[in-house]
């Protein structure tokens, strides 16, 4: 699940913090990197649990309405389609998700106000109304409902962003990436797999884990050389005047370009330019792009970089 986009972003964050803290302990920073990545995986599981929490809250509302002194006919015989959603029923008993909830002691019980607000947004939506009025009942439709609801109400939710940030500093910048993994998981669910449906693994394979470790260490251990290259290609700028985040981003980009022969230069350049656009100054994207492009051309002329 943790892809290289997220790995690059986490490495930049940890390298930046490493220098801000005096650059003294690379081993401790590496542990912090992998802890940070594990917290991103926790967020993935936690957002899947939110789907179950909303459904359980809906059931709670139905039960409360039935228990009133004078319930209406509609309250006594409610439409149970939403709370009996087959996809959510499968998700609720998923063994991996249950283990996460038990081991990490994570649930949405302490944030019922948010769950309530999210549910109330959902039930007034056209997506919900169309689903509830449809006579078609199938696992595929139930799964598709939650794909639409997640994309509409959870994907870009500022209240949820604030809530998650309060719970963990590690989740500040992760959600927009993790959301794509949750959407992919919903799409991959198959009724035939029951409680044994596989969630996305924390790392796709050992290669990605090693990519994270090697990229982090090369970024720091070869920093003098990378900063020399940056300085040579920013002659109109004193390196001290360049935004420090830009320096860290370019340092990490050069570590990847020079250490991983199987990753095309264009892929690395595009990834780090995109990061600069989002996480540094408004002009950083073009500055980082121009500087790195100049360094790559220089290295190719000198025969120090042979890949395309």
C-alpha positions as semicolon CSV with decimal commas, in nm:
position;residue;x (nm);y (nm);z (nm)
1;X;0,000;0,000;0,000
2;X;0,280;0,241;0,089
3;X;0,391;0,342;-0,259
4;X;0,697;0,534;-0,371
5;X;0,510;0,863;-0,390
6;X;0,443;0,842;-0,016
7;X;0,795;0,711;0,055
8;X;0,954;1,010;-0,121
9;X;0,734;1,254;0,067
10;X;0,809;1,095;0,405
11;X;1,183;1,091;0,336
12;X;1,181;1,462;0,254
13;X;0,994;1,535;0,577
14;X;1,232;1,325;0,787
15;X;1,548;1,462;0,618
16;X;1,423;1,816;0,674
17;X;1,361;1,737;1,043
18;X;1,703;1,566;1,067
19;X;1,881;1,890;0,970
20;X;1,652;2,107;1,182
21;X;1,747;1,893;1,482
22;X;2,119;1,932;1,423
23;X;2,184;1,632;1,196
24;X;2,330;1,412;1,469
25;X;2,171;1,068;1,458
26;X;2,095;0,907;1,123
27;X;1,992;0,575;1,281
28;X;1,729;0,742;1,498
29;X;1,600;0,935;1,196
30;X;1,576;0,615;0,993
31;X;1,366;0,458;1,269
32;X;1,149;0,768;1,265
33;X;1,105;0,728;0,889
34;X;0,973;0,373;0,917
35;X;0,757;0,461;1,216
36;X;0,608;0,746;1,012
37;X;0,535;0,505;0,725
38;X;0,368;0,261;0,964
39;X;0,143;0,543;1,089
40;X;0,034;0,604;0,729
41;X;-0,076;0,239;0,716
42;X;-0,266;0,290;1,041
43;X;-0,453;0,576;0,876
44;X;-0,551;0,349;0,587
45;X;-0,709;0,101;0,828
46;X;-0,868;0,376;1,036
47;X;-1,043;0,527;0,733
48;X;-1,181;0,185;0,640
49;X;-1,322;0,162;0,993
50;X;-1,500;0,494;0,937
51;X;-1,725;0,325;0,678
52;X;-1,828;0,068;0,938
53;X;-1,875;0,338;1,204
54;X;-2,117;0,539;0,986
55;X;-2,323;0,227;0,916
56;X;-2,333;0,132;1,284
57;X;-2,443;0,484;1,371
58;X;-2,729;0,453;1,122
59;X;-2,838;0,132;1,295
60;X;-2,820;0,310;1,631
61;X;-3,051;0,583;1,499
62;X;-3,301;0,323;1,379
63;X;-3,297;0,144;1,716
64;X;-3,348;0,473;1,902
65;X;-3,644;0,567;1,681
66;X;-3,811;0,231;1,742
67;X;-3,772;0,277;2,119
68;X;-3,959;0,608;2,128
69;X;-4,284;0,624;2,326
70;X;-4,485;0,681;2,011
71;X;-4,283;0,575;1,706
72;X;-4,430;0,645;1,364
73;X;-4,513;0,362;1,121
74;X;-4,201;0,459;0,921
75;X;-3,987;0,437;1,237
76;X;-4,129;0,095;1,323
77;X;-4,068;-0,037;0,972
78;X;-3,767;0,156;0,840
79;X;-3,588;0,101;0,511
80;X;-3,295;-0,119;0,621
81;X;-3,108;-0,112;0,291
82;X;-2,829;0,121;0,409
83;X;-2,757;-0,060;0,737
84;X;-2,774;-0,401;0,570
85;X;-2,525;-0,303;0,299
86;X;-2,350;-0,626;0,196
87;X;-2,014;-0,463;0,129
88;X;-2,007;-0,302;0,476
89;X;-2,112;-0,631;0,636
90;X;-1,811;-0,796;0,475
91;X;-1,580;-0,510;0,573
92;X;-1,698;-0,522;0,935
93;X;-1,591;-0,885;0,979
94;X;-1,269;-0,853;0,782
95;X;-1,001;-1,033;0,982
96;X;-0,717;-0,793;0,907
97;X;-0,926;-0,488;0,993
98;X;-1,051;-0,652;1,313
99;X;-0,691;-0,729;1,415
100;X;-0,593;-0,369;1,352
101;X;-0,881;-0,238;1,564
102;X;-0,800;-0,476;1,848
103;X;-0,421;-0,440;1,844
104;X;-0,413;-0,062;1,794
105;X;-0,722;-0,003;2,012
106;X;-0,861;0,217;1,737
107;X;-1,229;0,296;1,684
108;X;-1,451;0,594;1,608
109;X;-1,640;0,568;1,938
110;X;-1,485;0,885;2,077
111;X;-1,571;1,085;1,765
112;X;-1,941;1,014;1,737
113;X;-2,018;1,383;1,673
114;X;-1,813;1,366;1,354
115;X;-1,968;1,033;1,254
116;X;-2,315;1,179;1,318
117;X;-2,238;1,487;1,105
118;X;-2,103;1,272;0,823
119;X;-2,411;1,047;0,832
120;X;-2,644;1,347;0,820
121;X;-2,461;1,481;0,515
122;X;-2,494;1,144;0,345
123;X;-2,868;1,092;0,401
124;X;-2,967;1,419;0,234
125;X;-2,755;1,348;-0,074
126;X;-2,889;1,236;-0,410
127;X;-2,647;0,940;-0,399
128;X;-2,814;0,808;-0,083
129;X;-3,171;0,882;-0,195
130;X;-3,121;0,709;-0,530
131;X;-2,971;0,404;-0,360
132;X;-3,246;0,377;-0,100
133;X;-3,526;0,411;-0,356
134;X;-3,381;0,157;-0,597
135;X;-3,543;-0,185;-0,611
136;X;-3,213;-0,339;-0,721
137;X;-3,027;-0,513;-0,440
138;X;-2,683;-0,657;-0,509
139;X;-2,336;-0,671;-0,360
140;X;-2,200;-0,472;-0,655
141;X;-2,449;-0,189;-0,598
142;X;-2,375;-0,187;-0,226
143;X;-2,003;-0,162;-0,291
144;X;-2,052;0,106;-0,555
145;X;-2,258;0,312;-0,308
146;X;-1,962;0,336;-0,073
147;X;-1,720;0,413;-0,353
148;X;-1,938;0,713;-0,442
149;X;-1,995;0,815;-0,080
150;X;-1,626;0,797;0,004
151;X;-1,528;1,001;-0,299
152;X;-1,797;1,263;-0,230
153;X;-1,795;1,301;0,147
154;X;-1,465;1,166;0,284
155;X;-1,210;1,229;0,009
156;X;-1,202;1,607;0,054
157;X;-1,336;1,673;0,402
158;X;-1,177;1,962;0,592
159;X;-1,344;1,868;0,922
160;X;-1,200;1,519;0,893
161;X;-0,856;1,661;0,811
162;X;-0,863;1,868;1,132
163;X;-0,982;1,573;1,339
164;X;-0,708;1,345;1,204
165;X;-0,440;1,609;1,254
166;X;-0,545;1,638;1,619
167;X;-0,507;1,263;1,660
168;X;-0,164;1,226;1,500
169;X;0,094;1,470;1,369
170;X;0,204;1,195;1,131
171;X;-0,127;1,218;0,946
172;X;-0,095;1,586;0,845
173;X;-0,003;1,529;0,482
174;X;-0,094;1,166;0,430
175;X;-0,467;1,162;0,376
176;X;-0,486;1,268;0,012
177;X;-0,258;0,975;-0,079
178;X;-0,419;0,726;0,160
179;X;-0,763;0,813;0,018
180;X;-0,657;0,668;-0,317
181;X;-0,564;0,342;-0,144
182;X;-0,900;0,322;0,034
183;X;-1,081;0,377;-0,297
184;X;-0,870;0,106;-0,458
185;X;-0,952;-0,130;-0,168
186;X;-1,326;-0,072;-0,203
187;X;-1,306;-0,150;-0,573
188;X;-1,108;-0,471;-0,511
189;X;-1,346;-0,620;-0,252
190;X;-1,505;-0,945;-0,368
191;X;-1,803;-1,099;-0,187
192;X;-1,665;-1,450;-0,242
193;X;-1,365;-1,375;-0,018
194;X;-1,578;-1,307;0,289
195;X;-1,384;-1,220;0,605
196;X;-1,058;-1,331;0,439
197;X;-1,059;-1,051;0,181
198;X;-0,703;-0,922;0,163
199;X;-0,645;-0,556;0,239
200;X;-0,353;-0,381;0,074
201;X;-0,021;-0,481;0,238
202;X;0,185;-0,218;0,421
203;X;0,463;-0,251;0,161
204;X;0,408;-0,397;-0,185
205;X;0,733;-0,593;-0,148
206;X;1,077;-0,591;0,015
207;X;1,208;-0,386;-0,276
208;X;1,000;-0,083;-0,179
209;X;1,113;-0,112;0,183
210;X;1,475;-0,125;0,070
211;X;1,411;0,169;-0,166
212;X;1,302;0,376;0,135
213;X;1,605;0,280;0,343
214;X;1,864;0,331;0,069
215;X;1,718;0,658;-0,059
216;X;1,707;0,804;0,292
217;X;2,066;0,710;0,372
218;X;2,209;0,819;0,035
219;X;2,032;1,156;0,066
220;X;2,213;1,230;0,392
221;X;2,546;1,048;0,349
222;X;2,619;1,204;0,008
223;X;2,478;1,545;0,098
224;X;2,807;1,735;0,045
225;X;2,834;1,616;-0,315
226;X;2,468;1,685;-0,393
227;X;2,487;2,034;-0,243
228;X;2,802;2,101;-0,444
229;X;2,611;2,012;-0,762
230;X;2,320;2,233;-0,657
231;X;2,554;2,523;-0,579
232;X;2,728;2,492;-0,917
233;X;2,395;2,515;-1,098
234;X;2,255;2,806;-0,896
235;X;2,547;3,042;-0,954
236;X;2,324;3,346;-0,945
237;X;2,211;3,239;-0,601
238;X;2,400;3,191;-0,278
239;X;2,292;2,846;-0,156
240;X;2,204;3,004;0,179
241;X;1,940;3,213;0,000
242;X;1,767;2,912;-0,157
243;X;1,464;2,791;0,040
244;X;1,593;2,512;0,262
245;X;1,304;2,285;0,164
246;X;1,410;2,328;-0,201
247;X;1,763;2,216;-0,110
248;X;1,629;1,907;0,070
249;X;1,398;1,820;-0,220
250;X;1,682;1,850;-0,475
251;X;1,920;1,659;-0,250
252;X;1,671;1,372;-0,230
253;X;1,606;1,387;-0,606
254;X;1,978;1,362;-0,684
255;X;2,015;1,068;-0,446
256;X;1,742;0,887;-0,640
257;X;1,871;0,983;-0,985
258;X;2,226;0,868;-0,905
259;X;2,149;0,563;-0,688
260;X;1,868;0,382;-0,871
261;X;1,962;0,291;-1,229
262;X;1,623;0,133;-1,301
263;X;1,422;0,450;-1,232
264;X;1,410;0,678;-1,540
265;X;1,541;1,030;-1,484
266;X;1,213;1,179;-1,608
267;X;1,015;0,987;-1,344
268;X;1,236;1,115;-1,062
269;X;1,230;1,473;-1,193
270;X;0,852;1,479;-1,225
271;X;0,799;1,339;-0,876
272;X;1,022;1,590;-0,700
273;X;0,901;1,888;-0,902
274;X;0,545;1,797;-0,801
275;X;0,650;1,776;-0,436
276;X;0,819;2,116;-0,460
277;X;0,503;2,271;-0,605
278;X;0,295;2,147;-0,312
279;X;0,529;2,165;-0,014
280;X;0,766;2,455;-0,078
281;X;0,731;2,813;-0,211
282;X;0,508;2,918;-0,505
283;X;0,811;2,945;-0,737
284;X;0,980;2,627;-0,615
285;X;0,842;2,399;-0,886
286;X;1,006;2,585;-1,173
287;X;1,322;2,657;-0,970
288;X;1,372;2,292;-0,872
289;X;1,290;2,177;-1,225
290;X;1,541;2,414;-1,387
291;X;1,817;2,340;-1,137
292;X;1,782;1,963;-1,154
293;X;1,760;1,971;-1,532
294;X;2,088;2,163;-1,545
295;X;2,257;1,917;-1,307
296;X;2,136;1,614;-1,507
297;X;2,269;1,764;-1,832
298;X;2,603;1,841;-1,663
299;X;2,635;1,487;-1,526
300;X;2,555;1,336;-1,865
301;X;2,820;1,548;-2,037
302;X;3,075;1,438;-1,776
303;X;2,979;1,073;-1,824
304;X;2,865;1,042;-1,463
305;X;2,504;0,967;-1,557
306;X;2,428;0,726;-1,839
307;X;2,060;0,639;-1,790
308;X;1,777;0,827;-1,963
